[in-house]
PDB file of C-alpha atoms in Angstrom:
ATOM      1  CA  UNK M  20     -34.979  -1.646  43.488  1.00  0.00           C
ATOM      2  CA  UNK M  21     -32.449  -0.025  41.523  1.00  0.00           C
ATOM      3  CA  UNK M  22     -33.304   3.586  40.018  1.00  0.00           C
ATOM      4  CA  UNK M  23     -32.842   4.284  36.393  1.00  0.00           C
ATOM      5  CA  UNK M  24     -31.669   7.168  34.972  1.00  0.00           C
ATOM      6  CA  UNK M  25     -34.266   8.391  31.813  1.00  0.00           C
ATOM      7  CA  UNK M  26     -32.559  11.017  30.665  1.00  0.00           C
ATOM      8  CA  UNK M  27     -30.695  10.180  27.214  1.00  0.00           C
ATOM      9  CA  UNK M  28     -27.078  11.082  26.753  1.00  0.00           C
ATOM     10  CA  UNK M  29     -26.296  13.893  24.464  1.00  0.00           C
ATOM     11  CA  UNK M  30     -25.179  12.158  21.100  1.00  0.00           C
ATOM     12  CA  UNK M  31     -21.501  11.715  20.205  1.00  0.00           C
ATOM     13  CA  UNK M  32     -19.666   8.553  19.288  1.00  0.00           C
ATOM     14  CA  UNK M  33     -17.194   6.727  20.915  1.00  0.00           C
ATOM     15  CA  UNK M  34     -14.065   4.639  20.027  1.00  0.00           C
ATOM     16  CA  UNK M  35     -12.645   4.092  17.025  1.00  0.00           C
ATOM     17  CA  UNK M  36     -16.130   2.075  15.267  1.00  0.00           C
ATOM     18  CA  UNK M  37     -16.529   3.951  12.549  1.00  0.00           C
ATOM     19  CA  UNK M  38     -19.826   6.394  12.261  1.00  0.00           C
ATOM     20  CA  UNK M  39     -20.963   4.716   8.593  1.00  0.00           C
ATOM     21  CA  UNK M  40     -20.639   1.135   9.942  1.00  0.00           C
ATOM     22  CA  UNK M  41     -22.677   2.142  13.061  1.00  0.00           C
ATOM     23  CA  UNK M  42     -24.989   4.061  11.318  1.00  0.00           C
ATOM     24  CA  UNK M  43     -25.341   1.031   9.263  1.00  0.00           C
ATOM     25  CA  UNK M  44     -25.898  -1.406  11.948  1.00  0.00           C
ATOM     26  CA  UNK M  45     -28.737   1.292  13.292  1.00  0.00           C
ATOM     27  CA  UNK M  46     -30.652   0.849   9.882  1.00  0.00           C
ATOM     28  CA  UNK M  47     -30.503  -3.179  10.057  1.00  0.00           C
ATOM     29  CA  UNK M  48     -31.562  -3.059  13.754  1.00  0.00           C
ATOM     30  CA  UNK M  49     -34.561  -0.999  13.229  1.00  0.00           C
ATOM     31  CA  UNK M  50     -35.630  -2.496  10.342  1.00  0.00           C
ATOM     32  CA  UNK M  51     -36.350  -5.915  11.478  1.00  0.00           C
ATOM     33  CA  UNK M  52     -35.681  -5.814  15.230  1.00  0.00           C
ATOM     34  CA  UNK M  53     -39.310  -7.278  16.167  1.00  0.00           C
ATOM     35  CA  UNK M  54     -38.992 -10.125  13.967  1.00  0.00           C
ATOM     36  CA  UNK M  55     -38.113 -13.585  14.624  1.00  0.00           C
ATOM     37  CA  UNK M  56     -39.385 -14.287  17.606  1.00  0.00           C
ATOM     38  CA  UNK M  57     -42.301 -17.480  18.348  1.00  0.00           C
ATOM     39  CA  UNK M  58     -43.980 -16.436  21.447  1.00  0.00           C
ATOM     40  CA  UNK M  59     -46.331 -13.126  21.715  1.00  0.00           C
ATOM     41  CA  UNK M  60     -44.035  -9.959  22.441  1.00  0.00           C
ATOM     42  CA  UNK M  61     -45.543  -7.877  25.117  1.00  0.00           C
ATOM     43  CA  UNK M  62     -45.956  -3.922  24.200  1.00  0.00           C
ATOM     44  CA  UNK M  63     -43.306  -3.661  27.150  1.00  0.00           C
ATOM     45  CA  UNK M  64     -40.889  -5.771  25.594  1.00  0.00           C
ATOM     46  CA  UNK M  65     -41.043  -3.809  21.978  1.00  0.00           C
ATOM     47  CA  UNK M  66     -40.857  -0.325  24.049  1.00  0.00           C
ATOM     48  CA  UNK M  67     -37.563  -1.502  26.026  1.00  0.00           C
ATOM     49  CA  UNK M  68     -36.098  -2.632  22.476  1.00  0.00           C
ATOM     50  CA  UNK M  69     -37.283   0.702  20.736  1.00  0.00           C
ATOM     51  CA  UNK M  70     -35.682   2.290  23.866  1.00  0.00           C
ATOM     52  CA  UNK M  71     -32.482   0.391  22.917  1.00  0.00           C
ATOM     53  CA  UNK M  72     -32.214   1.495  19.255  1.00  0.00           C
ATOM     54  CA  UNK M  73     -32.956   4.724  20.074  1.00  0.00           C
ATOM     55  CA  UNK M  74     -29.736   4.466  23.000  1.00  0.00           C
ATOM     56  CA  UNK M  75     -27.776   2.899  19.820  1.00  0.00           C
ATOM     57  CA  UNK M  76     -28.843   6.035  17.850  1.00  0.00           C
ATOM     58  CA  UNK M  77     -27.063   8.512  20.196  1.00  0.00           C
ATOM     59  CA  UNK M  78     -24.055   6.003  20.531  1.00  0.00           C
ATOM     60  CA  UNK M  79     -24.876   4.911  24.216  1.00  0.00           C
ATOM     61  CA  UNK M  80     -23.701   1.657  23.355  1.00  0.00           C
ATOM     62  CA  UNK M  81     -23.317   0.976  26.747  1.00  0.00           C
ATOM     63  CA  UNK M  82     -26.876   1.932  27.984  1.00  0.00           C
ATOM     64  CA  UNK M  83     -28.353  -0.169  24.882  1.00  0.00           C
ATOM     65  CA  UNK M  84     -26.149  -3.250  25.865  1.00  0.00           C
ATOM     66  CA  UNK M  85     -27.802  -3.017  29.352  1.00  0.00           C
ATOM     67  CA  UNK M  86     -31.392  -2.689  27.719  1.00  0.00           C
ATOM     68  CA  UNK M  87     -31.107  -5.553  25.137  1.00  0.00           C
ATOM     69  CA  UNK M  88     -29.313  -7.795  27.842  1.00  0.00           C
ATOM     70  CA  UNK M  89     -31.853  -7.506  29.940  1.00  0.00           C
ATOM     71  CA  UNK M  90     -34.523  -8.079  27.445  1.00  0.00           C
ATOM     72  CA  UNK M  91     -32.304 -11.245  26.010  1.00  0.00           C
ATOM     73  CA  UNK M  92     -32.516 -12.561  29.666  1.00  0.00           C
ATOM     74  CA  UNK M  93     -36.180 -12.296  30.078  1.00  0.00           C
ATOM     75  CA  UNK M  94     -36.883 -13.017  26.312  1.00  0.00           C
ATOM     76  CA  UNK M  95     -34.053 -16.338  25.093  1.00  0.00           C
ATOM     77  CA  UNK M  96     -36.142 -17.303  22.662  1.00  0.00           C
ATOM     78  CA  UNK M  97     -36.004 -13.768  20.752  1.00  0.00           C
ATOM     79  CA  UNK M  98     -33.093 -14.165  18.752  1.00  0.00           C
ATOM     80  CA  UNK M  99     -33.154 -10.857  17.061  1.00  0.00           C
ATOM     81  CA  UNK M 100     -33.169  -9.147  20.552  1.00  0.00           C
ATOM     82  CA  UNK M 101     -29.732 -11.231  20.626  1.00  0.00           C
ATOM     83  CA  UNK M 102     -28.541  -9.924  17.549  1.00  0.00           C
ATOM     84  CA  UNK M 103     -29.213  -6.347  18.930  1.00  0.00           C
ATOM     85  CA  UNK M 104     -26.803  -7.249  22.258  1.00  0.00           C
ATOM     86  CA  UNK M 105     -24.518  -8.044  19.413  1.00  0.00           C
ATOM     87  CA  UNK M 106     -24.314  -4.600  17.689  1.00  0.00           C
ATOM     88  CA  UNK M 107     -24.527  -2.866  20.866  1.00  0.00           C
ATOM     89  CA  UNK M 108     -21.165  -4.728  22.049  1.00  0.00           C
ATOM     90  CA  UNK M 109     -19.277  -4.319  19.092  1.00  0.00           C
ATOM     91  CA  UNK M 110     -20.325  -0.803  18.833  1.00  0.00           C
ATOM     92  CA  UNK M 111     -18.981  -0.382  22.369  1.00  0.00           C
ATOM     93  CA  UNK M 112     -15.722  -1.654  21.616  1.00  0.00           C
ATOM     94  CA  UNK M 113     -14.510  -2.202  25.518  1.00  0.00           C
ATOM     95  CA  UNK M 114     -12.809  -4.892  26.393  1.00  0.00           C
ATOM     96  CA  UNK M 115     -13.857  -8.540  25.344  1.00  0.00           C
ATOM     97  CA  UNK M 116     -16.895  -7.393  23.504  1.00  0.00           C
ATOM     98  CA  UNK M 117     -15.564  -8.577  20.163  1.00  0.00           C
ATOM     99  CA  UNK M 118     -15.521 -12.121  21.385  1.00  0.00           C
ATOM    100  CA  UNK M 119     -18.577 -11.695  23.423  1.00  0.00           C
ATOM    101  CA  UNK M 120     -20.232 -10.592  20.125  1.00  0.00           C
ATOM    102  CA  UNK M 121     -19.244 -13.222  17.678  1.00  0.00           C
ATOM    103  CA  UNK M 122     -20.251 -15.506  20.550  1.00  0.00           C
ATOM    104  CA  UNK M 123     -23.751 -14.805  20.685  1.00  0.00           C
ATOM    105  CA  UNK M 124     -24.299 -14.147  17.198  1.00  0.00           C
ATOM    106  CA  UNK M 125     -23.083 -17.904  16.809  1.00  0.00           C
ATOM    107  CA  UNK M 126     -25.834 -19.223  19.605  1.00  0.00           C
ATOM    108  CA  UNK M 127     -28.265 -17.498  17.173  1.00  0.00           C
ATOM    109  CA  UNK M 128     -26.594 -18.919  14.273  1.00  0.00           C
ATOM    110  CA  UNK M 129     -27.068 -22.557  16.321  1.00  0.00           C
ATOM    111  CA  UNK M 130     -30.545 -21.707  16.422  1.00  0.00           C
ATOM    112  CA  UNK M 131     -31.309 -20.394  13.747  1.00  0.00           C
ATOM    113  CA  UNK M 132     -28.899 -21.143  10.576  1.00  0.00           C
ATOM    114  CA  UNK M 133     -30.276 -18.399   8.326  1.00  0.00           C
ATOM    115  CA  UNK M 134     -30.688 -15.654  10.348  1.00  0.00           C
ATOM    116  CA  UNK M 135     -29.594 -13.111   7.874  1.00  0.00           C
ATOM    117  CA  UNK M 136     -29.168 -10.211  10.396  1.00  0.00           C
ATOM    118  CA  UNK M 137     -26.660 -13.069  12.296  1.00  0.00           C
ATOM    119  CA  UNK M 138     -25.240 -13.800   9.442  1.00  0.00           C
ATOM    120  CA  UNK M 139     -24.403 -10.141   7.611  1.00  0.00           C
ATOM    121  CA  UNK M 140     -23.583  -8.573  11.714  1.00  0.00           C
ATOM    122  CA  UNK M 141     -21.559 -11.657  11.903  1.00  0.00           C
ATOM    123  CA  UNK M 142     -19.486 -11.028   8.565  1.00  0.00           C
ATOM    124  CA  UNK M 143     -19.090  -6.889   9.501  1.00  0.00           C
ATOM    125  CA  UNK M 144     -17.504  -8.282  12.805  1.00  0.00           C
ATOM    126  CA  UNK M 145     -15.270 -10.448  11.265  1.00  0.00           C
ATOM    127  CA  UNK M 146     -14.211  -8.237   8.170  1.00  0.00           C
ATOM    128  CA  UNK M 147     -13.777  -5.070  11.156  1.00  0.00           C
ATOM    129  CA  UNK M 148     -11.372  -8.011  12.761  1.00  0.00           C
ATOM    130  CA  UNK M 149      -9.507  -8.681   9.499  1.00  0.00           C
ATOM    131  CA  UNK M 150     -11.140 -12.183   9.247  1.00  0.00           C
ATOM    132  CA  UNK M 151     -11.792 -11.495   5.494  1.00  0.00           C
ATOM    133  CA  UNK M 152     -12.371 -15.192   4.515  1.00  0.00           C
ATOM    134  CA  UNK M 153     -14.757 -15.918   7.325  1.00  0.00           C
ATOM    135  CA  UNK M 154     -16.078 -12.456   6.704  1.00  0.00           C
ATOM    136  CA  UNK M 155     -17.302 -13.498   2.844  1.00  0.00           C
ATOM    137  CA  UNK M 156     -18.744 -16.132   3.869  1.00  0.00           C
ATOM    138  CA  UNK M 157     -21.788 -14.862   5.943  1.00  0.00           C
ATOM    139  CA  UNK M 158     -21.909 -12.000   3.146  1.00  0.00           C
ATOM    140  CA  UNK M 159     -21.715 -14.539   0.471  1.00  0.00           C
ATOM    141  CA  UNK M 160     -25.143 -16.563   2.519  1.00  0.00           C
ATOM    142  CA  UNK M 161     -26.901 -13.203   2.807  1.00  0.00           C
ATOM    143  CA  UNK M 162     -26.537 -12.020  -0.772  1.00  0.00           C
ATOM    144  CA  UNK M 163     -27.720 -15.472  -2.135  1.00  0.00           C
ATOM    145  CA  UNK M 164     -30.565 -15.857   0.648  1.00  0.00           C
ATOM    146  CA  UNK M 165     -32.043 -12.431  -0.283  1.00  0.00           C
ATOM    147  CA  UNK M 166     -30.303 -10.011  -2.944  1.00  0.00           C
ATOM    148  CA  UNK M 167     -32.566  -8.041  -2.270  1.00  0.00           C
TER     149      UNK M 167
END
């Protein structure tokens, strides 16, 4: 069994995402990152995504990618747990995770069409990517689904 390091990283970010879009992303996440999801969430399953956001909030995108891919292996049906994988990737800005990103936030998209976290982490990616168009339109669905 593979040991696991508990000690947290000293805080500093990384790359060239930009600290008020990630701190941004960190106040979405932690809002409403236990909602969503049909079956009973186990007090584990809540701690490991706490764990995550916390990992997010000292830019250890990498550590929180591991956390919430794990729990989005156990957990498919939690779609919000997906959307977390999401921010942690294009926080983490390595190779591929762009694509990897806008992937999975469209599965949750497919599964759920008005996912508003999807749909606004969806439109940040794009607009980041220069995508403005595509961009306006999740930010268009979000601001007329709830403005507010």
């Amino acid at each position: 069994m593979a040991q696991h390091n508990n000690q947290i990283p000293p805080s500093r970010p990384t790359k060239s995402m930009s600290y008020p879009l990630s701190l941004l992303l960190l106040m979405v996440l932690t809002l409403t990152s236990c909602q969503g999801t049909k079956s009973k969430l186990t007090s584990e399953d809540i701690i490991a995504n706490n764990r995550g956001v916390g990992l997010m909030g000292r830019f250890a995108y990498d550590d929180a990618r591991e956390v919430f891919a794990r729990l989005a292996q156990q957990r498919p049906e939690w779609l919000e747990v997906k959307v977390n994988l999401a921010i942690a990737l294009l926080n983490r800005q390595q190779e591929g995770d762009n694509d990897a990103a806008l992937r999975i936030l469209q599965e949750v998209l497919a599964k759920d069409d008005r996912n508003l976290r999807a749909h606004y982490c969806r439109g940040l990616l794009l607009f980041h990517l220069g995508r403005i168009d595509e961009a306006l339109t999740h930010f268009r669905f979000v601001l007329a689904t709830d403005p507010m």
